Each structure stands twice: as C-alpha cells, then as structure tokens.
mmCIF file of C-alpha atoms in Angstrom:
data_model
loop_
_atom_site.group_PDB
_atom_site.id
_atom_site.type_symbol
_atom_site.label_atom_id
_atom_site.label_comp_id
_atom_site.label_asym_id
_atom_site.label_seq_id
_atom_site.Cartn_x
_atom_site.Cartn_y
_atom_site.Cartn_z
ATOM 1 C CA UNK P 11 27.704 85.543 -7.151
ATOM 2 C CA UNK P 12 30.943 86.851 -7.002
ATOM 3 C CA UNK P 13 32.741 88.911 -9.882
ATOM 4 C CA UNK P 14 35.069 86.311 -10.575
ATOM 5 C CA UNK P 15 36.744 82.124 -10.356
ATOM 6 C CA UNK P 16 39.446 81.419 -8.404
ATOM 7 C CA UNK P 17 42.457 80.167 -10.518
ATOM 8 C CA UNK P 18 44.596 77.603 -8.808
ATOM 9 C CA UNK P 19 48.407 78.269 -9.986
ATOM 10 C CA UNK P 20 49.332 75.307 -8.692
ATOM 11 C CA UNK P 21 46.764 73.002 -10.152
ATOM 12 C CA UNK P 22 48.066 74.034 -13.388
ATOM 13 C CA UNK P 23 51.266 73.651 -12.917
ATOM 14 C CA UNK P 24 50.737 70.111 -11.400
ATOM 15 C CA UNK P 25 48.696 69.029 -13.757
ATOM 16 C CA UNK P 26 51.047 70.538 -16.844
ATOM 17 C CA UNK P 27 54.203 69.249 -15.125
ATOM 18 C CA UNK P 28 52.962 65.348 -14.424
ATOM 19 C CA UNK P 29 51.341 65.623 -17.876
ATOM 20 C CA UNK P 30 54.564 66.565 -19.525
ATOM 21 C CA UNK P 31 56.640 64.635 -18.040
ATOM 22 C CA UNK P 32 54.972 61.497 -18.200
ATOM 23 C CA UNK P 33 54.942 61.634 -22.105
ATOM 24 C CA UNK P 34 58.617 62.442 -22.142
ATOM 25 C CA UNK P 35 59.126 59.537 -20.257
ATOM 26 C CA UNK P 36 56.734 56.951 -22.294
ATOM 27 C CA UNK P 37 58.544 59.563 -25.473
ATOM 28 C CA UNK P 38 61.923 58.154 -24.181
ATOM 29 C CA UNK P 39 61.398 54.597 -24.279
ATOM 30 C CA UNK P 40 59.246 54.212 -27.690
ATOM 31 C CA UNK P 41 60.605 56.760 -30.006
ATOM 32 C CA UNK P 42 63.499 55.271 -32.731
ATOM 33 C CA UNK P 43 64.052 55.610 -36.414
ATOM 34 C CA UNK P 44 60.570 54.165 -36.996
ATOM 35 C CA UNK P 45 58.752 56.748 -35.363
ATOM 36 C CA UNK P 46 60.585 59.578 -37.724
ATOM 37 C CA UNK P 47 59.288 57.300 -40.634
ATOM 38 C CA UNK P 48 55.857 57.260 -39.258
ATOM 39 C CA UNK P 49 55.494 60.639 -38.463
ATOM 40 C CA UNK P 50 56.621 61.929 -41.846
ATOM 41 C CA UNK P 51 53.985 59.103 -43.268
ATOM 42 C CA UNK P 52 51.003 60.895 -41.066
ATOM 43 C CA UNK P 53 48.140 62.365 -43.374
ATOM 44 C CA UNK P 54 47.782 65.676 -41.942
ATOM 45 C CA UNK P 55 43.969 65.111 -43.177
ATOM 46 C CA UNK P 56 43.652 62.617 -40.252
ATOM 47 C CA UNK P 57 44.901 65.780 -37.863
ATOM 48 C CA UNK P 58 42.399 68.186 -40.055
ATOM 49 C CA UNK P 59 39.557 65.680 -38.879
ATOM 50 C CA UNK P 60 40.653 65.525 -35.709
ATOM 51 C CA UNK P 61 40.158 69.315 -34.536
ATOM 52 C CA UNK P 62 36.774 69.793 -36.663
ATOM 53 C CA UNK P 63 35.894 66.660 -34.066
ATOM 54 C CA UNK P 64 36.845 68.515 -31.297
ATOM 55 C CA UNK P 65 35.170 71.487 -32.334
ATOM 56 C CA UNK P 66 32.061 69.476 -33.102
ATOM 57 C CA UNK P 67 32.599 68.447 -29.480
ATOM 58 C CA UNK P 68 32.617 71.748 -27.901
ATOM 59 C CA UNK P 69 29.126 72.719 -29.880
ATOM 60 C CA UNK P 70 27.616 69.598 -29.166
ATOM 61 C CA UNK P 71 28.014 69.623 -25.327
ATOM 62 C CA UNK P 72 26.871 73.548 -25.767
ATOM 63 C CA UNK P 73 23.970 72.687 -27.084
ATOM 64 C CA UNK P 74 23.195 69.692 -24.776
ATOM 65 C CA UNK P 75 23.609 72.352 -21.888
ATOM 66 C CA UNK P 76 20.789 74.650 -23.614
ATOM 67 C CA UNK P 77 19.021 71.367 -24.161
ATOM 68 C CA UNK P 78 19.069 70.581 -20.521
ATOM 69 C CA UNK P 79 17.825 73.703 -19.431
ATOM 70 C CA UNK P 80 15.353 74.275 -21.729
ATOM 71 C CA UNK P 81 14.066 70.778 -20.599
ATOM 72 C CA UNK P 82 13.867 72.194 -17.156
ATOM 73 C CA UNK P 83 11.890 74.692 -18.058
ATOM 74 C CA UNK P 84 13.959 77.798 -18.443
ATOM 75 C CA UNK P 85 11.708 80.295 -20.518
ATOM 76 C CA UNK P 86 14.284 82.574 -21.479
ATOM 77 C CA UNK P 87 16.395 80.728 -24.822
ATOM 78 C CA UNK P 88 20.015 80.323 -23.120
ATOM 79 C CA UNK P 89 22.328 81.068 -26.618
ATOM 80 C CA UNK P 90 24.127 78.186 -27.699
ATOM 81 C CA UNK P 91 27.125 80.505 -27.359
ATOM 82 C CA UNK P 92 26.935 80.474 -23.802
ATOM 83 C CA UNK P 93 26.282 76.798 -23.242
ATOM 84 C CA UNK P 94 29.615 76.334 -25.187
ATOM 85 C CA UNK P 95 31.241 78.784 -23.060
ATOM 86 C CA UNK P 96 30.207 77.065 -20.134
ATOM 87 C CA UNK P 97 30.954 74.097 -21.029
ATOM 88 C CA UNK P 98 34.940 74.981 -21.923
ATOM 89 C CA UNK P 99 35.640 77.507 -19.034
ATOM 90 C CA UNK P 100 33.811 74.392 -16.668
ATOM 91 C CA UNK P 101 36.217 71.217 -18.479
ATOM 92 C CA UNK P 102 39.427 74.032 -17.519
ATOM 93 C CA UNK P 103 38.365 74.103 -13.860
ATOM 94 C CA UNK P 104 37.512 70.573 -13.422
ATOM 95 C CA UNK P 105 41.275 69.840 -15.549
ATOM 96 C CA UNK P 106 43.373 71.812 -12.925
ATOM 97 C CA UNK P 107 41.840 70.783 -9.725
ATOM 98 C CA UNK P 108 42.066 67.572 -7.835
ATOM 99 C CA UNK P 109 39.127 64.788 -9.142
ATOM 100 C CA UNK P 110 37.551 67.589 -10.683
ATOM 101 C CA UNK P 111 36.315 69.486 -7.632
ATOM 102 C CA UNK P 112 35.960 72.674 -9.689
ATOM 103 C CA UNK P 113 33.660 71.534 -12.445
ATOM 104 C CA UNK P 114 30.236 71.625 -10.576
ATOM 105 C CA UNK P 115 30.947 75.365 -9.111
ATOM 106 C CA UNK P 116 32.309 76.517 -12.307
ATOM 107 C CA UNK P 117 29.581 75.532 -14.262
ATOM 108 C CA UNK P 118 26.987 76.633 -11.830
ATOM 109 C CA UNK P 119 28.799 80.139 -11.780
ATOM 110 C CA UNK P 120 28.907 80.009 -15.799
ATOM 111 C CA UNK P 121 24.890 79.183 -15.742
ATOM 112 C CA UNK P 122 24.714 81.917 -13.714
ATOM 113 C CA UNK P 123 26.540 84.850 -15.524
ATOM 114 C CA UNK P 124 23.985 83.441 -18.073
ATOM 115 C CA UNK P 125 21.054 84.251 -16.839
ATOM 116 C CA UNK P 126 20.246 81.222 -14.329
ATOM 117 C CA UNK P 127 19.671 81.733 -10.965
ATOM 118 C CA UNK P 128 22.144 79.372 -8.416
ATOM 119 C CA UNK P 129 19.136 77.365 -8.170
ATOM 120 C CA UNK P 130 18.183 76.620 -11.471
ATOM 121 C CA UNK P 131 21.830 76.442 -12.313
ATOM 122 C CA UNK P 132 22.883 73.385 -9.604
ATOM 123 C CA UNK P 133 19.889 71.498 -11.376
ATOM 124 C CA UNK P 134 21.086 72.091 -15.341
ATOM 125 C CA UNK P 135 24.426 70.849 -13.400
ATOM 126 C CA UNK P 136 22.643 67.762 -11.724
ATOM 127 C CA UNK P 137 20.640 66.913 -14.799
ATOM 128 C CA UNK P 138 24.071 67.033 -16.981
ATOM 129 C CA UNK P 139 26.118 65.465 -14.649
ATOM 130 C CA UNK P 140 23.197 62.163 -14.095
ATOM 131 C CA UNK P 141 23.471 61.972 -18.108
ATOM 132 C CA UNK P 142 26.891 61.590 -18.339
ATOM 133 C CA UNK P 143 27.511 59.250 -15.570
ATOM 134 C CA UNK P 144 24.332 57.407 -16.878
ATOM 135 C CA UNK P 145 26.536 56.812 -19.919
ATOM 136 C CA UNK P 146 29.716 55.808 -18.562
ATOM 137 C CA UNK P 147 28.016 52.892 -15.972
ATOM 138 C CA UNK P 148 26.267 51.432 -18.744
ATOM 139 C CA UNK P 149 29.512 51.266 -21.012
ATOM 140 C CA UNK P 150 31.641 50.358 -18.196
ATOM 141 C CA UNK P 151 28.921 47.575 -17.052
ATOM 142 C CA UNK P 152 28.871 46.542 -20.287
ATOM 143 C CA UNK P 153 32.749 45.945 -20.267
ATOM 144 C CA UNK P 154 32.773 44.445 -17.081
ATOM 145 C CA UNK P 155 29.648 41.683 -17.460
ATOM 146 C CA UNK P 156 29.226 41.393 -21.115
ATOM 147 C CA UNK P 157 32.260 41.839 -22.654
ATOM 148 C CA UNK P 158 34.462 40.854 -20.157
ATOM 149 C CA UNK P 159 37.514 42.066 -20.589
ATOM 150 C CA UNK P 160 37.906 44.422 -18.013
ATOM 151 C CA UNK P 161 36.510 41.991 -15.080
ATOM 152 C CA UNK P 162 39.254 39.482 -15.830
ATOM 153 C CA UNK P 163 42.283 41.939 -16.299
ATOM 154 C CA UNK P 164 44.669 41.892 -13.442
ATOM 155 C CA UNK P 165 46.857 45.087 -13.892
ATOM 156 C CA UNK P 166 46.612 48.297 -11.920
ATOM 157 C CA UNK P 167 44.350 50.162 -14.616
ATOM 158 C CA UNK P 168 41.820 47.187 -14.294
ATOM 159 C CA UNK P 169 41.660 47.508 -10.537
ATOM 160 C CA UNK P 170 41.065 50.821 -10.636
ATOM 161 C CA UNK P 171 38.675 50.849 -13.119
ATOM 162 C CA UNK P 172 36.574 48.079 -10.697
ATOM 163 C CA UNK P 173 37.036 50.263 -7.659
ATOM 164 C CA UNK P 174 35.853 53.600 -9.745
ATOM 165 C CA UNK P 175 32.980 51.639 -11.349
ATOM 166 C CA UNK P 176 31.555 50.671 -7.781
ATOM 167 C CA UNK P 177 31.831 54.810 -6.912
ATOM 168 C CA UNK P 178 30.382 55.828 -9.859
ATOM 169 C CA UNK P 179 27.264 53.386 -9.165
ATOM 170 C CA UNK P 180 26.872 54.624 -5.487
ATOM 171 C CA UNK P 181 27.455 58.511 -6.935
ATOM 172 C CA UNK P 182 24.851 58.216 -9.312
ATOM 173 C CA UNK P 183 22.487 56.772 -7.011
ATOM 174 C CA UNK P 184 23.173 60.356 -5.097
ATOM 175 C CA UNK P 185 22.498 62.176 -7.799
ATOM 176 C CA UNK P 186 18.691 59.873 -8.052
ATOM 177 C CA UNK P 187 18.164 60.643 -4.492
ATOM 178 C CA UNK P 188 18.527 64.503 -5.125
ATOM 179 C CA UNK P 189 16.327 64.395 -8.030
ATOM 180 C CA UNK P 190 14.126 62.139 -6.607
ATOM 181 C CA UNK P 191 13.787 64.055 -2.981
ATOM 182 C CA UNK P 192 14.644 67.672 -4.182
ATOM 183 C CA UNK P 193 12.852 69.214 -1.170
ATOM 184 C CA UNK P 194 15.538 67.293 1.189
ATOM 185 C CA UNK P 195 17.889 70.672 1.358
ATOM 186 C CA UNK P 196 15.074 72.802 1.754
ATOM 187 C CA UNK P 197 14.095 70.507 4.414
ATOM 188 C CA UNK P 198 17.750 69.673 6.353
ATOM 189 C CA UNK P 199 17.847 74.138 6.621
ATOM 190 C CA UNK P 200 14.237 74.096 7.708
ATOM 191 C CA UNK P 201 15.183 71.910 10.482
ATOM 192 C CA UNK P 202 18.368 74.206 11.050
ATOM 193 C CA UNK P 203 16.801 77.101 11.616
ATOM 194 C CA UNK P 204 14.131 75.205 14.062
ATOM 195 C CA UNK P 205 16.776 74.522 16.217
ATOM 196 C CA UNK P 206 17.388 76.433 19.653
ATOM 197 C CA UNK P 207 21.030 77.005 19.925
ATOM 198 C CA UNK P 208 21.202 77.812 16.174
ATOM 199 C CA UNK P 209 18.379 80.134 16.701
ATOM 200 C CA UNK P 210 19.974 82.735 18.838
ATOM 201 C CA UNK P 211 23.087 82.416 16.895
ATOM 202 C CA UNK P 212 20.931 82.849 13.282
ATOM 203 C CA UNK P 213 19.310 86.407 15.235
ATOM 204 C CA UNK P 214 22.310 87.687 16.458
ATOM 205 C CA UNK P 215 24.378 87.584 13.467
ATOM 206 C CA UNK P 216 22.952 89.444 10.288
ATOM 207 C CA UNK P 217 25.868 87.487 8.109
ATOM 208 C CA UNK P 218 24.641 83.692 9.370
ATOM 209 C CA UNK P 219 21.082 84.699 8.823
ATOM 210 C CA UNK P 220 21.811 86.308 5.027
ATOM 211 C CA UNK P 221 23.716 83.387 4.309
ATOM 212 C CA UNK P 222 20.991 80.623 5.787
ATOM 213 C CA UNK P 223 18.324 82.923 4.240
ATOM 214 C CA UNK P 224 19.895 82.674 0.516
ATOM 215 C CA UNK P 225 20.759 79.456 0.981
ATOM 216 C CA UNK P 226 17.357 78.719 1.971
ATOM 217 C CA UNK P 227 15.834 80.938 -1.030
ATOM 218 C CA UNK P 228 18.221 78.956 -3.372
ATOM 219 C CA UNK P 229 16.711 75.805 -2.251
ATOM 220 C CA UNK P 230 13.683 76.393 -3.121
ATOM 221 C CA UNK P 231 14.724 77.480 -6.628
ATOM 222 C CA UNK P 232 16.371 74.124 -7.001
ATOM 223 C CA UNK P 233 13.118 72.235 -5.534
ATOM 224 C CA UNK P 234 11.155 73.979 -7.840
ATOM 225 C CA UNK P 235 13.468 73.327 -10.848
ATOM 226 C CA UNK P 236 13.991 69.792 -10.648
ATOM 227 C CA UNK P 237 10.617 69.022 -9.419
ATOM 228 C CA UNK P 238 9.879 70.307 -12.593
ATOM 229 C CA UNK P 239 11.857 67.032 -13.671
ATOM 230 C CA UNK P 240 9.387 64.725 -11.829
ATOM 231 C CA UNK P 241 5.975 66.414 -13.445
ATOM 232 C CA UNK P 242 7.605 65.798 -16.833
ATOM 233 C CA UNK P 243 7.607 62.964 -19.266
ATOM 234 C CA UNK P 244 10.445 60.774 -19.871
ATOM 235 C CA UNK P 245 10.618 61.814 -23.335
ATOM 236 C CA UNK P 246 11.509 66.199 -22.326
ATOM 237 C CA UNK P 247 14.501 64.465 -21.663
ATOM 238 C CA UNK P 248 15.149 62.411 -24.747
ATOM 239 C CA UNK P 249 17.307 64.945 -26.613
ATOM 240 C CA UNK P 250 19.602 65.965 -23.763
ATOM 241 C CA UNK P 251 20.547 62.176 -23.328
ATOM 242 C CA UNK P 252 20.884 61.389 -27.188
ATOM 243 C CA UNK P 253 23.827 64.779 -27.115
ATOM 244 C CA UNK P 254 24.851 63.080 -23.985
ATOM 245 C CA UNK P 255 25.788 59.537 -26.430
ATOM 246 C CA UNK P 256 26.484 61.752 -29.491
ATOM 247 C CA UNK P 257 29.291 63.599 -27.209
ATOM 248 C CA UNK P 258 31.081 60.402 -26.117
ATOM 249 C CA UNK P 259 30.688 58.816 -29.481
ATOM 250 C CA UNK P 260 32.398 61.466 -30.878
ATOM 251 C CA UNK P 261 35.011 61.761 -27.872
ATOM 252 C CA UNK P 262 35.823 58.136 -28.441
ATOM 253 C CA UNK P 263 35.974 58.089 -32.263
ATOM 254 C CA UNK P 264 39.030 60.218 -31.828
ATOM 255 C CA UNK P 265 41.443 57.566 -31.152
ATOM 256 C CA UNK P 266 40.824 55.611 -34.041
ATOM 257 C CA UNK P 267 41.229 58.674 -36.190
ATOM 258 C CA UNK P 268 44.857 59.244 -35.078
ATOM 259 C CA UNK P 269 45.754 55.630 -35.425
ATOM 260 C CA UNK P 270 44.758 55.801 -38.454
ATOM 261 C CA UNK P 271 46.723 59.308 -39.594
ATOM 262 C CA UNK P 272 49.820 57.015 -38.275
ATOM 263 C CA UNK P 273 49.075 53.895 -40.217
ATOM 264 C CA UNK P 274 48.055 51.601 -37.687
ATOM 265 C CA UNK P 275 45.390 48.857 -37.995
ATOM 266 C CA UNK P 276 42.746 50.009 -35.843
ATOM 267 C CA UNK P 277 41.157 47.318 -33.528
ATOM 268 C CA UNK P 278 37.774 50.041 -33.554
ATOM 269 C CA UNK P 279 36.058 47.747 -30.175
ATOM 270 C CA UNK P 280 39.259 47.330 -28.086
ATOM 271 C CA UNK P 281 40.251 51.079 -28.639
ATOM 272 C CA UNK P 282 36.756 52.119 -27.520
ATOM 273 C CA UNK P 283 37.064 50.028 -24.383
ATOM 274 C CA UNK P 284 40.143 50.973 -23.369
ATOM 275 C CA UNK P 285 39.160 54.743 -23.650
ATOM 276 C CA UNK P 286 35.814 54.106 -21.695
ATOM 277 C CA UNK P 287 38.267 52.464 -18.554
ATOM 278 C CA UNK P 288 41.194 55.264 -18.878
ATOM 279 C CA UNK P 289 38.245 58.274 -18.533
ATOM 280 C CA UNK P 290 36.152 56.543 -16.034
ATOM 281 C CA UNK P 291 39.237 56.256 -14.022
ATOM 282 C CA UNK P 292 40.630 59.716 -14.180
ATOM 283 C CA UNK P 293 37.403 61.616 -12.061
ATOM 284 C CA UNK P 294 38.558 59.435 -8.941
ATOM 285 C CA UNK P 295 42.715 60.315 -9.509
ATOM 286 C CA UNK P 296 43.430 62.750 -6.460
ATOM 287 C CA UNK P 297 45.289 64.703 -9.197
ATOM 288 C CA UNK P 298 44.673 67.249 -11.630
ATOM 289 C CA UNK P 299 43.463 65.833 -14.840
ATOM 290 C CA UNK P 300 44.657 62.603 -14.055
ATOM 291 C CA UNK P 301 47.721 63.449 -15.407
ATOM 292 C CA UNK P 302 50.078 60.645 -15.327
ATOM 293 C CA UNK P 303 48.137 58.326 -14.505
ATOM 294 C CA UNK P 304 46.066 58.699 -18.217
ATOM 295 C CA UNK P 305 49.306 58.957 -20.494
ATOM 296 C CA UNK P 306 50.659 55.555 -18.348
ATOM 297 C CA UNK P 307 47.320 53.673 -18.499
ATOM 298 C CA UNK P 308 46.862 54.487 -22.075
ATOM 299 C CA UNK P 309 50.363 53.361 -22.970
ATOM 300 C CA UNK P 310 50.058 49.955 -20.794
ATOM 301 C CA UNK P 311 46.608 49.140 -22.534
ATOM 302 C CA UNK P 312 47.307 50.114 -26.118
ATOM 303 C CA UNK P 313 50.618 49.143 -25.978
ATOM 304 C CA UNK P 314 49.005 45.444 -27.008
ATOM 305 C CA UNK P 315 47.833 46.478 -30.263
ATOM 306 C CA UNK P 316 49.887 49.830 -31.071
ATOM 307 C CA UNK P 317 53.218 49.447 -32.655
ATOM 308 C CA UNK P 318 56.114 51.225 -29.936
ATOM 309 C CA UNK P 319 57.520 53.269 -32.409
ATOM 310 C CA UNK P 320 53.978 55.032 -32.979
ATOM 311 C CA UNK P 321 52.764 54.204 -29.406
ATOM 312 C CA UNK P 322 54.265 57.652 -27.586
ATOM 313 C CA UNK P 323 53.390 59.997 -30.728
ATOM 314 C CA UNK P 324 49.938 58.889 -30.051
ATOM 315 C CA UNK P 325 49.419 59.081 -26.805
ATOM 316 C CA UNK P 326 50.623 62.629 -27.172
ATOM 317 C CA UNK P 327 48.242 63.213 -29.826
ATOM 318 C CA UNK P 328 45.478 61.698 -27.968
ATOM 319 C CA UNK P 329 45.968 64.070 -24.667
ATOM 320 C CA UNK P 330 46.480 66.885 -27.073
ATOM 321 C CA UNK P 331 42.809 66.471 -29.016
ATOM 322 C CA UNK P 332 40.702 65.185 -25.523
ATOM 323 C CA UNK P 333 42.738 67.437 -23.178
ATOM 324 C CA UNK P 334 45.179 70.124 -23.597
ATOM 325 C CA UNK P 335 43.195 71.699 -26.730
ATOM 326 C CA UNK P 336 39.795 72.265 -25.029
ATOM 327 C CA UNK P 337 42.100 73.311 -21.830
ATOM 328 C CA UNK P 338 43.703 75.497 -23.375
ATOM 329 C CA UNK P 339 39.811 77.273 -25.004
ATOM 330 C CA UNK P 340 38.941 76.869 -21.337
ATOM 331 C CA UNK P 341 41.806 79.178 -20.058
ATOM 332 C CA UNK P 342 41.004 82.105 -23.202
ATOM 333 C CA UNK P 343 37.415 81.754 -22.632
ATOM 334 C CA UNK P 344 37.900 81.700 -18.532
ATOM 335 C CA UNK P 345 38.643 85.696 -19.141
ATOM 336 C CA UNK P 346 34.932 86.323 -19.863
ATOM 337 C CA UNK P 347 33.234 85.135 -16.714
ATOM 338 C CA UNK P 348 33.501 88.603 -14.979
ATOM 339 C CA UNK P 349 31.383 89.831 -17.804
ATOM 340 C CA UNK P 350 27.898 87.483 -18.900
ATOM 341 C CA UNK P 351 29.325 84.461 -20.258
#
C-alpha cells in the first residue's frame, strides 16, 4: 500500500465554497430581528447534547467497523481506536470528492494500516457498506409505499430522491452479487491470464505480471473472507446491523435536538423523513458533499414546518453537527495514515 492518501485541494475547496455560500444565501433571505431573539433564546444545553451525539456517533460506527471484522473472522482484536479512526479519516475523503468516490479506497487503506490485508479490508468495506444501504432502502421504501409522502411530492428533492432510490436498489443488488459470487474476480483474472495475447504481454513485462499477480493474490483473500460470510449464520451478523440502526438513529435524532435548542415545535416523523430523502440523495450529487444541493433541499423541505427566522440558523447548525464537525476530525486524524492508523 502506499505511504500515504491523495488529498484533493480542489475537492475541498469546492465542497467548502458551495457549502458556504449556499447558507449565506438561504442566511440572506431568512435572518431578521426574530432570528437575534431566537438565537439569544437557544439553550446552549441543546448544543452540549448535540456534540456528545456526534461523538457517540464517531464511537459507535468505530465499533461497528471492529464488529464487522471480527464477524468476518479477523483473529487479531482490531482496537476500537482504529475503527474510529477509520471511520473519520474515510467520511473526510468520501466529503471532498465527487459522490463519494474516495470513501471505499480510504477505508480500505485505513483497514489496512490496521492490520488487514487489501483483501480482508474490501470485504469489512463491502459488509459495511451492504448494512448501511440495507438501512437507507428500507427507510426510503418505507417513505415511498407506506408512508407516502415522498411518492406523491412533485418538487426537485422528491424526484431525485425517486431516481436515487431506484440506484440504490440496483447498487445493493451489486453488492449481493459480490457477496454472493465472491470467487467472480478471482475468476474474471483467471480467465485474463488464460488468454493468448495477454499472455505474452503478462511474460514480457515484470510490472503487468506483479500487478495481475497481487491482484490475483488479493482476490483470493477477499474470496476467502467473505466466503467466510456464506458458512456463517445469520445471527454473526446481528450486532454489526443493530450499530448499523443505532448509527442512523442517532444521526437522525440530531435535528430534532437543534429545533428544539431554538424553540421550535418539533414534528419528530416529518423531520426524520425529510433527513432520510436529503442523505439518500447526496451519494448520487456529482459534487463534493452534496454541498448545495443539502443546505437548499433541507431549507425547501423544512421550510413547511420551521419558522424563517430560525430556518437558516438551523440549517447551519445541522451541516455543522452531520458534516463539517466530523470533516473537520477527518482532516486532523487524516495526518496519521502514514503511520498505523
């Protein structure tokens, strides 16, 4: 692996700029005299609850890491430590690159630096990612064919959220197949390496054939791994999916905390739902973090229920707690992946 992750300058400062000035613009239109009043109202308790959440957050999704991997199989205890670690230097690379393209190699890299081989570390990464997405199609399915709501709204956010639903269904189904058929990489380079132009190409060049060759050894690592998965019983994998609900739970309770702090009567469902459409929607925005597009969807669907005069102060405070604070752990903690994370 190498000795360090790429940073992208630019996905920062995309992601930062859109971020920014999206709230100064939803800032410019909602703040007045009652939004002074409001602010100098807000319990700073309700702020106080709001970072031990986060916090909570960042051990919780640790844990469910080392969770995950011991459910895999991995003898060798991976410190909850480093499964926080992972988990905050992986949210910073998926936050600055487009539809988080740098989570999964982040996070394998992380794993790695732990202990993991790339192997064992793509399946902890499959295994968390099928979890999580597990989670969001059955809330979103819920919202769109129980509750409602989101199947009959006409604005952009709803469309969206019906287009990235679809994705996430066909995505996950990937993520089945891989689990399901974990030999098929080992399989697609077996067949590579069978083939006759490829052949004399693989011989004559030492590079190609070290590459092919780890590739080929890494395979097997993750076919071994996961089809641990398959020899197990449902029930290895009970804990890792119970921090997988515990994490959102907690993700979405923040929202009604911060309403609260600013006096407003919280609507606990709706504010749930909403959340559940804005974050399934922001994986499949061809920009960093989905800036922009979360501050403006947030604003258009809580601006039903959230006073105007409040409505900008917490949206910022809601991108602050979810975003920019574990971002900004990410960055401080990115520092140690040289070293053994």
């Amino acid at each position: 692996m190498p000795n360090s992750m790429p940073v992208s300058k630019r996905g920062i400062f995309v992601s930062l700029a859109l971020s920014v000035g999206s709230l100064a613009l939803i800032m410019f239109f909602t703040v007045d005299e009652k939004t002074v009043e409001s602010v100098l109202r807000l319990d700073p308790g309700f702020l106080v609850i709001a970072t031990l959440m986060v916090t909570v957050l960042w051990g919780v999704e640790g844990l469910r890491i080392k969770a995950i991997a011991h459910s895999l199989g991995y003898t060798d205890p991976l410190p909850l430590r480093d499964g926080t670690r992972v988990y905050l230097v992986t949210f910073f690379f998926a936050g600055i690159t487009p539809m988080a393209v740098g989570e999964w190699p982040a996070q394998v890299y992380g794993l790695c630096r732990s202990g993991l081989s790339a192997g064992e570390s793509t399946a902890v990464s499959l295994v968390r990612a099928f979890l999580t997405k597990s989670v969001f199609v059955l809330a979103a399915a819920f919202l769109l064919f129980v509750d409602g709501r989101a199947a009959q709204g006409s604005g952009p956010i709803f469309i969206l959220f019906r287009y990235a639903f679809w994705v996430m269904i066909a995505t996950t189904a990937v993520y089945l197949l891989l689990m399901w058929r974990a030999g098929l990489a080992q399989s697609l380079l077996k067949r590579l390496q069978r083939l006759r132009h490829f052949q004399s190409f693989y011989e004559k060049k030492p590079k190609v054939r070290r590459f092919v060759d780890n590739l080929l050894n890494e395979a097997n690592h993750f076919q071994d791994t996961v089809g641990y998965i398959n020899k197990q019983n449902g029930l290895r994998f009970l804990v890792p999916m119970l921090l997988t609900v515990l994490f959102w739970g907690i993700f979405y309770s923040i929202a009604p905390v911060l309403l609260a702090g600013l006096g407003v009567a919280v609507d606990f469902h709706t504010t749930i739902a909403w959340q559940v459409m804005i974050m399934l929607v922001i994986p499949y925005v061809p920009i960093p973090g989905g800036s922009g597009v979360a501050e403006f969807g947030l604003a258009t669907l809580f601006a039903a229920f959230v006073p105007a005069s409040v409505l900008g102060v917490f949206i910022l405070a809601w991108r602050f707690f979810t975003y920019y604070l574990t971002l900004i752990f990410g960055a401080i903690f990115m520092g140690g992946l040289g070293k053994k994370v």
